[in-house]
Coordinates of C-alpha atoms in Angstrom, one line a residue:
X1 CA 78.5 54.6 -31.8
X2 CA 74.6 54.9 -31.3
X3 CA 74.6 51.2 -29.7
X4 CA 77.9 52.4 -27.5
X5 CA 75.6 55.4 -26.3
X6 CA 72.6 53.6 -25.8
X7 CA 74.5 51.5 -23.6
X8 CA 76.1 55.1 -21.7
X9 CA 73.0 56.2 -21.2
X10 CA 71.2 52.8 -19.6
X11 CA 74.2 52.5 -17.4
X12 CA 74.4 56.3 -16.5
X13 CA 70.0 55.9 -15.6
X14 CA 70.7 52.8 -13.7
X15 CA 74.1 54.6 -11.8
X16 CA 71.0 57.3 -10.6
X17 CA 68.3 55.5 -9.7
X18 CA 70.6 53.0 -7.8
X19 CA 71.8 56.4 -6.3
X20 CA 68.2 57.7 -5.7
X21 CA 67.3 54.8 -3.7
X22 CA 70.1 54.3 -2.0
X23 CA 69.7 58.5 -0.5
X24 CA 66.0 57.4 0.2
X25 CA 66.8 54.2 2.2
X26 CA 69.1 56.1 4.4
X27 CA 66.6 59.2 5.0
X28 CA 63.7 56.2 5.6
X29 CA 65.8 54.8 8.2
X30 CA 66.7 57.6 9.7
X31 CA 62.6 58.3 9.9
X32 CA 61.7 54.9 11.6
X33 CA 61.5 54.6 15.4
X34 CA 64.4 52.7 16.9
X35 CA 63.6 49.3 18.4
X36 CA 62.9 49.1 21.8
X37 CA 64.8 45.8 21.3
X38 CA 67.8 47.7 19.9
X39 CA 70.1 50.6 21.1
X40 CA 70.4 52.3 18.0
X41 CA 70.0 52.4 13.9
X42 CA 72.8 52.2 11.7
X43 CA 72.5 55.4 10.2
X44 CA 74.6 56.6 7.3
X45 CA 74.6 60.6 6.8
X46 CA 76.1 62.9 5.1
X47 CA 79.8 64.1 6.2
X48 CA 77.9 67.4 6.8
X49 CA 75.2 66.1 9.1
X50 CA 76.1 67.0 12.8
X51 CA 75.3 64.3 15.5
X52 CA 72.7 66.7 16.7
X53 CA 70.6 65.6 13.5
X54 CA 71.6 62.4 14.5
X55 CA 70.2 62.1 17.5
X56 CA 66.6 64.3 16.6
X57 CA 66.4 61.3 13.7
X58 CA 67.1 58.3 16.3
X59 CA 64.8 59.7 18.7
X60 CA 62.2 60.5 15.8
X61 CA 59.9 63.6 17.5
X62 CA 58.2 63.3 13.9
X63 CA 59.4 63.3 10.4
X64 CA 58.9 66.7 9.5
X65 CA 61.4 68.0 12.6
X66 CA 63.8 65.7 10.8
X67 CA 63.4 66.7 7.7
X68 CA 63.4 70.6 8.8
X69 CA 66.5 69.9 10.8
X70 CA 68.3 67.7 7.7
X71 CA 67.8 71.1 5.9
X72 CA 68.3 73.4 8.4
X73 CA 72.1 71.5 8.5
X74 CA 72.9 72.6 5.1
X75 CA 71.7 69.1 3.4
X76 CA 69.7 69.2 0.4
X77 CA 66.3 66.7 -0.4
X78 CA 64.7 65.9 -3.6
X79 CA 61.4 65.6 -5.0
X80 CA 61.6 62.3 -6.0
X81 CA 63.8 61.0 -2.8
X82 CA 60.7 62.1 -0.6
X83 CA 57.7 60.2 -2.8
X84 CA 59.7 57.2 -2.8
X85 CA 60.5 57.3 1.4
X86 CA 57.0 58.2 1.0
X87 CA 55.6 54.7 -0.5
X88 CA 58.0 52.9 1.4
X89 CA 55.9 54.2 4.4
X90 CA 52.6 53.8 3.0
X91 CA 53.4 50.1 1.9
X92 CA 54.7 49.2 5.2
X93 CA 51.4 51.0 6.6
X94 CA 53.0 53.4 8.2
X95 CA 50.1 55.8 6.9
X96 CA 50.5 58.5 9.9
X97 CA 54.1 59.3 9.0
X98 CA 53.6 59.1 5.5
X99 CA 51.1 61.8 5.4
X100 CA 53.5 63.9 7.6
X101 CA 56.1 63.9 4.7
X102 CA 53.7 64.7 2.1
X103 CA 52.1 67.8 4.0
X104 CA 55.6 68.9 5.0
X105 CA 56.5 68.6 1.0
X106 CA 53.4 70.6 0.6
X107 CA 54.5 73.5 2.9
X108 CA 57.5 74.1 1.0
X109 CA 58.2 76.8 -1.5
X110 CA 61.0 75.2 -3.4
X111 CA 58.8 71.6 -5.0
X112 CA 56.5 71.6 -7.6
X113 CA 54.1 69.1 -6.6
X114 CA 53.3 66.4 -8.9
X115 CA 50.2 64.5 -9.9
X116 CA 52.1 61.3 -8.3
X117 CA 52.2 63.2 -5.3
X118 CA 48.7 63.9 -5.0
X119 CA 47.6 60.1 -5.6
X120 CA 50.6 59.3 -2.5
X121 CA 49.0 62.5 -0.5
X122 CA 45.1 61.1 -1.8
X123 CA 45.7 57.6 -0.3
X124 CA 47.5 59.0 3.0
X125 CA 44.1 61.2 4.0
X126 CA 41.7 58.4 3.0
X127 CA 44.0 55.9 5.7
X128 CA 44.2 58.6 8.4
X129 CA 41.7 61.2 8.3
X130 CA 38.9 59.2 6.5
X131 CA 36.9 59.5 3.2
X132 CA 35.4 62.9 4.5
X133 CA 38.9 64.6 4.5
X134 CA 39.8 62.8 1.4
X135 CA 37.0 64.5 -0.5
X136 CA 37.3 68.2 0.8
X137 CA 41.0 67.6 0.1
X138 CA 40.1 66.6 -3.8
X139 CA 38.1 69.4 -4.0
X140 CA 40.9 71.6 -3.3
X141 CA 43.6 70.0 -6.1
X142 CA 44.6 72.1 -8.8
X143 CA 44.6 71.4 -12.3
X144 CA 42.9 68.2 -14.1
X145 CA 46.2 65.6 -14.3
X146 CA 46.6 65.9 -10.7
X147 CA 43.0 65.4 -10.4
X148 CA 43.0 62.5 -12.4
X149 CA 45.6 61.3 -10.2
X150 CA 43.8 61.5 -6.5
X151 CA 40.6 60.1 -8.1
X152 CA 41.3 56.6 -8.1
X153 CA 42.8 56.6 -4.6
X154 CA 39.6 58.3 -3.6
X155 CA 37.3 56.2 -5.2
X156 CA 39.4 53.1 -4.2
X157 CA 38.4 54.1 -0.6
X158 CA 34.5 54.3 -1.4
X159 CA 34.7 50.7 -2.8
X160 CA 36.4 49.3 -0.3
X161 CA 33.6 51.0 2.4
X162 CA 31.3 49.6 0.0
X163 CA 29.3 53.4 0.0
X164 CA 27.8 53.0 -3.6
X165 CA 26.0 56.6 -3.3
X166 CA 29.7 57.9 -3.2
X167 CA 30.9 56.4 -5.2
X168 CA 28.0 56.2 -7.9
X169 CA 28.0 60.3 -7.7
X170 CA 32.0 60.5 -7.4
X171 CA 31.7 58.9 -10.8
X172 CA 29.4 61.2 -12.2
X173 CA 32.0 64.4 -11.1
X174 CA 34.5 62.7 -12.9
X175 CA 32.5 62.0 -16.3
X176 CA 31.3 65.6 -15.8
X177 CA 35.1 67.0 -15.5
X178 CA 36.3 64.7 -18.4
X179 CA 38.2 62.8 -16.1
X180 CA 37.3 59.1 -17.0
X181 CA 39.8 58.2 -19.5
X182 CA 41.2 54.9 -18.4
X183 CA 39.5 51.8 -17.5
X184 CA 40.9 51.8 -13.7
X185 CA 37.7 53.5 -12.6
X186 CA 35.1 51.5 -14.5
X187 CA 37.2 48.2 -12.9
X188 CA 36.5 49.9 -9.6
X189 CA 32.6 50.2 -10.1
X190 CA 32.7 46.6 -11.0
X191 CA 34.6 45.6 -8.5
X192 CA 31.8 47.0 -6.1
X193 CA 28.8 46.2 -7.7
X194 CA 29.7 42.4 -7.7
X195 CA 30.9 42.7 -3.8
X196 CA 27.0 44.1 -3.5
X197 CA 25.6 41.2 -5.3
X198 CA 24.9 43.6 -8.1
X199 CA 26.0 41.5 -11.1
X200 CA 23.6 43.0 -13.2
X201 CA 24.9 46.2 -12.8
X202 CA 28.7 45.7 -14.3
X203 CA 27.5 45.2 -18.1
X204 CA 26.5 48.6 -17.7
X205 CA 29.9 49.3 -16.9
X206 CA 31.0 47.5 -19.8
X207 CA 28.5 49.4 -22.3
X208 CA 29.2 52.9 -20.9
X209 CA 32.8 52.1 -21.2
X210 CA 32.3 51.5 -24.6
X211 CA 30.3 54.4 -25.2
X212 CA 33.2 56.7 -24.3
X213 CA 35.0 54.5 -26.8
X214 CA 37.9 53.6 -23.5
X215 CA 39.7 50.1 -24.3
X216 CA 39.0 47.4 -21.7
X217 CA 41.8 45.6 -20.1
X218 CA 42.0 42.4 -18.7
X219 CA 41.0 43.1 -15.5
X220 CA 37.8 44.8 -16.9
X221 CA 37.4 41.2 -18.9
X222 CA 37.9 39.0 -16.1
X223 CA 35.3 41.2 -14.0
X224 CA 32.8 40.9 -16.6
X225 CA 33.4 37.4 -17.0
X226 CA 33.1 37.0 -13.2
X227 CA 29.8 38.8 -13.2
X228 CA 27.7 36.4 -15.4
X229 CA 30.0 33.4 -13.8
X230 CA 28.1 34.6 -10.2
X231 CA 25.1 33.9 -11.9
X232 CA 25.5 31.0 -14.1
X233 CA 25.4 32.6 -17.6
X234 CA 27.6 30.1 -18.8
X235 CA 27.1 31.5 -22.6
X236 CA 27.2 35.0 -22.0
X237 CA 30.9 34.7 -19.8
X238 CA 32.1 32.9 -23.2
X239 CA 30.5 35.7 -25.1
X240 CA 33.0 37.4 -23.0
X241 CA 35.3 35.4 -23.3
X242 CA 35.6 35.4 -27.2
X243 CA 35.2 39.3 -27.4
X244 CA 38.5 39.4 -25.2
X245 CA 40.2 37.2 -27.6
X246 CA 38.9 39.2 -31.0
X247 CA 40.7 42.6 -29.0
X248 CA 43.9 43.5 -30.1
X249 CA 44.6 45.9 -27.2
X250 CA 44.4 43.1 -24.7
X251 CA 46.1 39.4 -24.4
X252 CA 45.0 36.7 -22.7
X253 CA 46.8 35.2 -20.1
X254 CA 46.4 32.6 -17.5
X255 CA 44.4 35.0 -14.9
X256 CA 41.5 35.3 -17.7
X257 CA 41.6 31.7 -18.2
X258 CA 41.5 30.9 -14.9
X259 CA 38.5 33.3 -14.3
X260 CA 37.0 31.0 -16.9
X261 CA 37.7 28.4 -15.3
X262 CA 36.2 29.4 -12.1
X263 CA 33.1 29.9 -14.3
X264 CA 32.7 27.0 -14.9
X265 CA 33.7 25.2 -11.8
X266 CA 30.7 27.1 -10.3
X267 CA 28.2 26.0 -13.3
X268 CA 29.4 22.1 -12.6
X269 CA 31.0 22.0 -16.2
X270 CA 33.8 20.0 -14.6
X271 CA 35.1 18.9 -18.3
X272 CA 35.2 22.3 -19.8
X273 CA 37.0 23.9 -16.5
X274 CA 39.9 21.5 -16.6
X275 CA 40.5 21.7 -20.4
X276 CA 40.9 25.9 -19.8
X277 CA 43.0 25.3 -16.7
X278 CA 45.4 23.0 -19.1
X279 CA 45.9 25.8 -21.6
X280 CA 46.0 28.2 -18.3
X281 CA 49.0 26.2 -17.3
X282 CA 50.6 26.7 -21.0
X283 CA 50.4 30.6 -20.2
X284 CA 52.4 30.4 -16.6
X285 CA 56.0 31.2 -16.9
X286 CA 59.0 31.2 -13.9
X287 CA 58.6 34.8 -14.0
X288 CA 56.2 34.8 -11.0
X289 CA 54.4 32.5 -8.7
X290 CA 51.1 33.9 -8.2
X291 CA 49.5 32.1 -11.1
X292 CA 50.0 28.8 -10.3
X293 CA 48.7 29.0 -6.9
X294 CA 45.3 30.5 -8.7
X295 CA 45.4 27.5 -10.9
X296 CA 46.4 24.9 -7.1
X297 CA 43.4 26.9 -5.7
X298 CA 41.1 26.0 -8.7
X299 CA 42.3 22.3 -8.9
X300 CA 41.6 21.6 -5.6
X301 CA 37.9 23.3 -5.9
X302 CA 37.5 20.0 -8.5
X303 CA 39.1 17.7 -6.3
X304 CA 41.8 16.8 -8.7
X305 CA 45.0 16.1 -6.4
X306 CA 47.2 15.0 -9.6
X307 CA 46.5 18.9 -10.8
X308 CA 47.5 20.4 -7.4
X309 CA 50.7 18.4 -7.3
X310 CA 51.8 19.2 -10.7
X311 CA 51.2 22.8 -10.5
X312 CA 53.0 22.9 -6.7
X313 CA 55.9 21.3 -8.0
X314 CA 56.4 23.3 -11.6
X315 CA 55.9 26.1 -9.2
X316 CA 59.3 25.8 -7.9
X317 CA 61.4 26.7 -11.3
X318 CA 60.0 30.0 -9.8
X319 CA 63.8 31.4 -8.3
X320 CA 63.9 32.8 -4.9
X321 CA 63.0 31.3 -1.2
X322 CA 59.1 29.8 -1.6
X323 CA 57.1 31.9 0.9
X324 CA 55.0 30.6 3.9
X325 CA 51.9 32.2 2.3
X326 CA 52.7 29.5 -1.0
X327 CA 52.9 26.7 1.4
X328 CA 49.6 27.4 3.8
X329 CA 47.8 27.6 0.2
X330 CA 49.2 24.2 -1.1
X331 CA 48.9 22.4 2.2
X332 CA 45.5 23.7 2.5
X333 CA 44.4 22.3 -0.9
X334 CA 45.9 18.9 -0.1
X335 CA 44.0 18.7 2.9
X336 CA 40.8 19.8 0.6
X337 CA 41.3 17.2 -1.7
X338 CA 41.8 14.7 0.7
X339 CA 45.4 13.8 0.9
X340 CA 46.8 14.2 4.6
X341 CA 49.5 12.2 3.6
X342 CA 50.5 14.9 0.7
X343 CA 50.4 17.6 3.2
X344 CA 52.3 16.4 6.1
X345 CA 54.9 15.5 3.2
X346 CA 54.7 19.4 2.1
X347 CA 54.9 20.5 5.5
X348 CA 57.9 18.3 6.2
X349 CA 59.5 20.1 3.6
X350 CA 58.5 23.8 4.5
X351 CA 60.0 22.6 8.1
X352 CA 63.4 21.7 6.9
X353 CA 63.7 24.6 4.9
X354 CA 62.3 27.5 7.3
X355 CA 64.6 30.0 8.6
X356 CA 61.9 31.2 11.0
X357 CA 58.7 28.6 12.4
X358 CA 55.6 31.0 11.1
X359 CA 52.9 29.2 13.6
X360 CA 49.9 30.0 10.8
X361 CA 51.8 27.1 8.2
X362 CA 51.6 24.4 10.9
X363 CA 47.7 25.7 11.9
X364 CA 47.2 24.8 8.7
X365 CA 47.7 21.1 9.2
X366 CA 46.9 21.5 12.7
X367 CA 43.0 22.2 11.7
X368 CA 42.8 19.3 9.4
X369 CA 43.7 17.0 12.2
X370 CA 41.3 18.5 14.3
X371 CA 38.0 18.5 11.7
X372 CA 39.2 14.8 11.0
X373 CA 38.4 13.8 14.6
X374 CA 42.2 12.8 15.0
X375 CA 42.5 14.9 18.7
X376 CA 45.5 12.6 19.6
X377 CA 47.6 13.5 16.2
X378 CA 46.8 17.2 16.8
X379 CA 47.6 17.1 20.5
X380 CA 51.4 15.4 19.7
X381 CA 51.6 17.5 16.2
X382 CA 50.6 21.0 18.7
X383 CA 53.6 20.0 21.1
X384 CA 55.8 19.6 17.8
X385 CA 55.5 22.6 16.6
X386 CA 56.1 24.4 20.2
X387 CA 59.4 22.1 20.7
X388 CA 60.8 23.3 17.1
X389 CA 60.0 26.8 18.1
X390 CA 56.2 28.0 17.1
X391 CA 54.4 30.2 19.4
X392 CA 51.3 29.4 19.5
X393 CA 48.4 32.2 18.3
X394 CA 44.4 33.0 19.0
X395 CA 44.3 31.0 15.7
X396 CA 46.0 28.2 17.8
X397 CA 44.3 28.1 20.5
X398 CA 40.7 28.5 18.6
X399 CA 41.3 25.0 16.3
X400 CA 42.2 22.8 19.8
X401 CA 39.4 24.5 21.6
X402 CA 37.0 23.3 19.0
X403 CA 38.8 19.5 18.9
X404 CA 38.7 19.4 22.9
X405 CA 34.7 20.9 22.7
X406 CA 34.4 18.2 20.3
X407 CA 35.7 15.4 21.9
X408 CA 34.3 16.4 25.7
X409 CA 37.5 17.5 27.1
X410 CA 36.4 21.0 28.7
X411 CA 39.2 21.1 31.1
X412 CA 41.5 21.6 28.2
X413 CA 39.0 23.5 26.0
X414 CA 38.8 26.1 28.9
X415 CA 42.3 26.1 29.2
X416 CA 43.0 27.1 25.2
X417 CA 40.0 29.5 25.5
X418 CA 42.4 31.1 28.3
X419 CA 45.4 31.1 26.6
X420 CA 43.4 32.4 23.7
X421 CA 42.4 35.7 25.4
X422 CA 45.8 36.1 27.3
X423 CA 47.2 36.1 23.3
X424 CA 44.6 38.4 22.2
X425 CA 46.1 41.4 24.6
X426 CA 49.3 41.2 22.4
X427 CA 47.8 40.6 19.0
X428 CA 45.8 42.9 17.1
X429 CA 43.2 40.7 15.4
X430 CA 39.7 40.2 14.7
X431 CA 39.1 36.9 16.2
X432 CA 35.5 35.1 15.4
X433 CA 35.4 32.0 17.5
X434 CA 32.4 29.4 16.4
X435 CA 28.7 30.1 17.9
X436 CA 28.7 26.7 18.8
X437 CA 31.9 26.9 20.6
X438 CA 30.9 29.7 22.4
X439 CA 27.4 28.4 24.1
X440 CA 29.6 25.0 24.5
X441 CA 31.7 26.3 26.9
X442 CA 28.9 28.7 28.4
X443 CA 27.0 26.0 28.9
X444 CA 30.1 24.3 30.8
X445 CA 30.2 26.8 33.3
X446 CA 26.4 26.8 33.9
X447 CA 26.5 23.0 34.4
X448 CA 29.5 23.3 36.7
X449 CA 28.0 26.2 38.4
X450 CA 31.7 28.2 37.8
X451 CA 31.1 32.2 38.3
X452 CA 34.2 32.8 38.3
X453 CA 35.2 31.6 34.9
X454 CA 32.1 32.3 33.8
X455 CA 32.3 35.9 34.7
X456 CA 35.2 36.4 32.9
X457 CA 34.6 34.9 29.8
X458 CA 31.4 36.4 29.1
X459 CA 33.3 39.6 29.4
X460 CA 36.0 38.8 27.3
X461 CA 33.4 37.5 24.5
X462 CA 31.6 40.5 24.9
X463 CA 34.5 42.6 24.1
X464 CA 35.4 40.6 21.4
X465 CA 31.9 41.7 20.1
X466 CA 30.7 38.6 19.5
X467 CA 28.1 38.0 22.3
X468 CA 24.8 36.9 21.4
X469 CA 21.1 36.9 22.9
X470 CA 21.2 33.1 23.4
X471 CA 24.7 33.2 25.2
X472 CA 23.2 35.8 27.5
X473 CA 20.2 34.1 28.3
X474 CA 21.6 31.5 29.6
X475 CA 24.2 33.3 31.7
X476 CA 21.2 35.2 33.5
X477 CA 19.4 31.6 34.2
X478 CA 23.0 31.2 35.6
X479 CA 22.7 33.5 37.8
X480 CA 19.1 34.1 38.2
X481 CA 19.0 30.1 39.6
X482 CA 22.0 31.0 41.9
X483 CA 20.2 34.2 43.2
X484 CA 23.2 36.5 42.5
X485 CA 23.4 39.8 40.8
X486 CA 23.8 40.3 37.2
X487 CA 24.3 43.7 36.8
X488 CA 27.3 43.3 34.8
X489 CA 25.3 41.3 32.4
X490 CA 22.7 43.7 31.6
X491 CA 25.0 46.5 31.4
X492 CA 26.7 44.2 28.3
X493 CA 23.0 43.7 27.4
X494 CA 22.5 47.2 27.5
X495 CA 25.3 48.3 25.3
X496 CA 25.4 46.0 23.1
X497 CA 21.7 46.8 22.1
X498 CA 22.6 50.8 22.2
X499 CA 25.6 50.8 20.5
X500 CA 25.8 47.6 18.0
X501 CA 21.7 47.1 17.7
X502 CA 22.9 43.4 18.1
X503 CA 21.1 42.5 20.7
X504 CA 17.0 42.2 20.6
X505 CA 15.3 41.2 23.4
X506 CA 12.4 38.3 23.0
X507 CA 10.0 37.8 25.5
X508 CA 11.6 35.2 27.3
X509 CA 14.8 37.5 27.4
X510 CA 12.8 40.3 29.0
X511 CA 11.2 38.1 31.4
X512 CA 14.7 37.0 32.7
X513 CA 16.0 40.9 32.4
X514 CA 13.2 41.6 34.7
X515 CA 13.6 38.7 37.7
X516 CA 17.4 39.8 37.5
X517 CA 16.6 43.4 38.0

């Protein structure tokens, strides 16, 4: 009887939280704008939902009018229904709309308002409003578990703006306020003091962590271990190392021995590294495949091709459709080892079996080509890839500028650097091209005496933000030798030094800033 109602009970949580996402898929549809692509969402509602509500959820004037109307039509919406439409949004980085729904939930009378709640509301403000908001709005949580609970969000966001004064005193609130009692925190300082080149600072972590008697966990191991890896202290990372293994509250798996690993790859201990990645490999199971392609990462940093292959193909007792991120990362660590052959053969395979051509897999292969000086593979393997269906990106367009710069054919080079822009009005990216690439090109036009081109591209780069004082010194010998105007130059000149304090002129700069004035 108690195994027959263990069972009950399982199947009656399972029958709810089935339920409980299926209500929270339909209200997160119903708060998505429709396609312009499409005419309308397949919305299931409620048989007591008019097709007024309908209409307000397809046209989406914002989520809280939804909401206000869903309830204002006699439908009801829970707690727990709202958080989870909530990290659907926020995951999909839809941090705007997210936020809506959690200040709307706020506003009402009729939910108590959770810890969980406050971390989903914490991360919202810190994406839309900025770390400013996200503080006054800490300051203004009730009670210490929802504190708790908004801290880490907030203190995520310091790290990631790398502001160590924040975070340093943000830290010193919550020890004050007793509100350090797990080691997600401590993982956070560490996580920033190592992005800072501070390495020297995360044992102090460790120690105060100890102090306050808190348990490490792995990450907090692997962090430290990381640390004295960044600067060589082989001994004291396997000081680590063993202290992790002597902890009962912690096990090791194959992320610690791969941080190991990665110890001593950067030491030179060649030997050491692959005998850790071995018994790395004897930690991996089919449950996941993120492990092995650490370990394919770390096996192509040693050059060992026989280690990449093994771990590529025991990665695919992993169930489910291999994604295109797992087969740019294998490809790419072919081509670092030195094995074109084993990478077109890879790539073979991802082609055959992609439902979709993802233009970043074949860039992959398209790059090696091109930093092996083999322009006429790239050119045919480029035409490829847009027969079977890849549009081409900035990405694209940056690796055959560089071959064609390479190889003297400018014509072509300008041409990608073209299409490269035209992409970049549709894609939201932060495209770097080369230095070297850039005052190539320049240096084109000056030869060639093209104002035209050259007019635009120098205002393209410079929106990019990527002028320099070299590239525009020589477009004012341009046009100081031509005897025409460079106003528009020296207004870039100008704002670039203003706003960015990029730009500092030397004497020969001024001198030319002068005769063009």
């Amino acid at each position: 009887m108690a195994i027959r109602s263990l069972i009950t009970n399982h199947l009656r949580n399972n029958s709810y939280c089935h339920k409980l996402q299926f209500e929270a898929r339909n209200l997160f549809k119903s708060l998505l704008p429709i396609s312009k692509a499409s005419t309308k969402y397949k919305y299931i509602h409620s048989s007591s939902s008019s097709s007024r509500l309908e209409t307000e959820i397809l046209r989406l004037k914002s989520p809280s009018r939804v909401l206000q109307d869903w309830i204002n039509n006699g439908n009801k919406v829970k707690l727990s229904q709202l958080n989870l439409i909530s990290k659907q949004l926020l995951k999909s980085k839809r941090y705007k709309q997210a936020l809506e729904i959690l200040q709307w939930m706020e506003n009402q009378n009729n939910f108590r308002i959770t810890p969980g709640h406050h971390a989903l509301m914490m991360e919202s403000i810190v994406k839309v409003n900025g770390l400013n908001k996200a503080g006054e709005y800490f300051e203004r949580i009730p009670g210490s578990g929802s504190k708790k609970a908004a801290s880490l969000p907030l203190l995520h966001g310091y790290v990631k703006e790398r502001d160590i004064s924040k975070a340093e005193s943000f830290m010193i609130k919550l020890s004050s306020s007793g509100l350090l009692v797990t080691p997600h925190p401590y993982n956070e300082m560490m996580k920033l003091y190592i992005a800072l080149s501070q390495y020297e600072k995360v044992p102090l972590v460790i120690a105060e962590m100890k102090r306050n008697k808190l348990c490490r966990n792995v990450l907090s191991y692997n962090l430290w271990m990381g640390a004295f890896g960044e600067v060589f202290e082989v001994a004291k990372a396997e000081m680590v190392y063993k202290e992790m293994v002597s902890d009962e509250n912690v096990e090791v798996g194959w992320s610690t021995l791969a941080s190991l690993a990665n110890v001593y790859i950067k030491a030179g201990f060649v030997d050491k590294a692959l005998l850790v990645l071995k018994d790395a490999e004897m930690k991996l199971s089919t449950n996941g495949r993120l492990g092995y392609f650490f370990l394919i990462t770390l096996y192509s940093s040693l050059k060992n091709k026989e280690g990449v292959l093994r771990l590529w193909e025991a990665s695919k007792a992993v169930g489910g459709r291999i994604p295109c991120a797992d087969y740019m990362c294998v490809i790419s660590c072919l081509v670092k080892v030195g094995d074109l052959v084993a990478a077109e053969q890879v790539f073979a395979e991802w082609e055959t079996n992609c439902f979709k051509y993802d233009i970043r897999v074949s860039n992959v292969l398209l790059g090696a080509y091109v930093r092996n000086g083999l322009m006429g593979k790239a050119e045919s393997f480029h035409l490829h890839t847009v027969e079977r269906g890849g549009c081409p990106n900035y990405k694209t367009w940056e690796i055959l500028m560089e071959g064609w710069v390479k190889s003297q054919k400018m014509d072509k080079a300008i041409d990608a650097m073209k299409k490269g822009f035209s992409v970049l009005k549709v894609e939201r990216c932060d495209w770097r091209p080369s230095h070297s690439i850039l005052m190539a090109i320049a240096e084109h036009f000056e030869k060639h005496g093209n104002f035209e081109d050259a007019n635009h591209y120098i205002k393209a780069v410079h929106g990019l933000g990527v002028a320099t004082l070299p590239l525009y010194k020589l477009f004012l010998r341009m046009y100081l030798n031509a005897q025409r105007p460079a106003w528009d130059i020296l207004k870039m000149m100008e704002k670039d030094r203003i706003e960015k304090d990029r730009i500092e002129l030397d004497d020969e700069t001024s001198a030319l800033v002068a005769l063009n004035s």
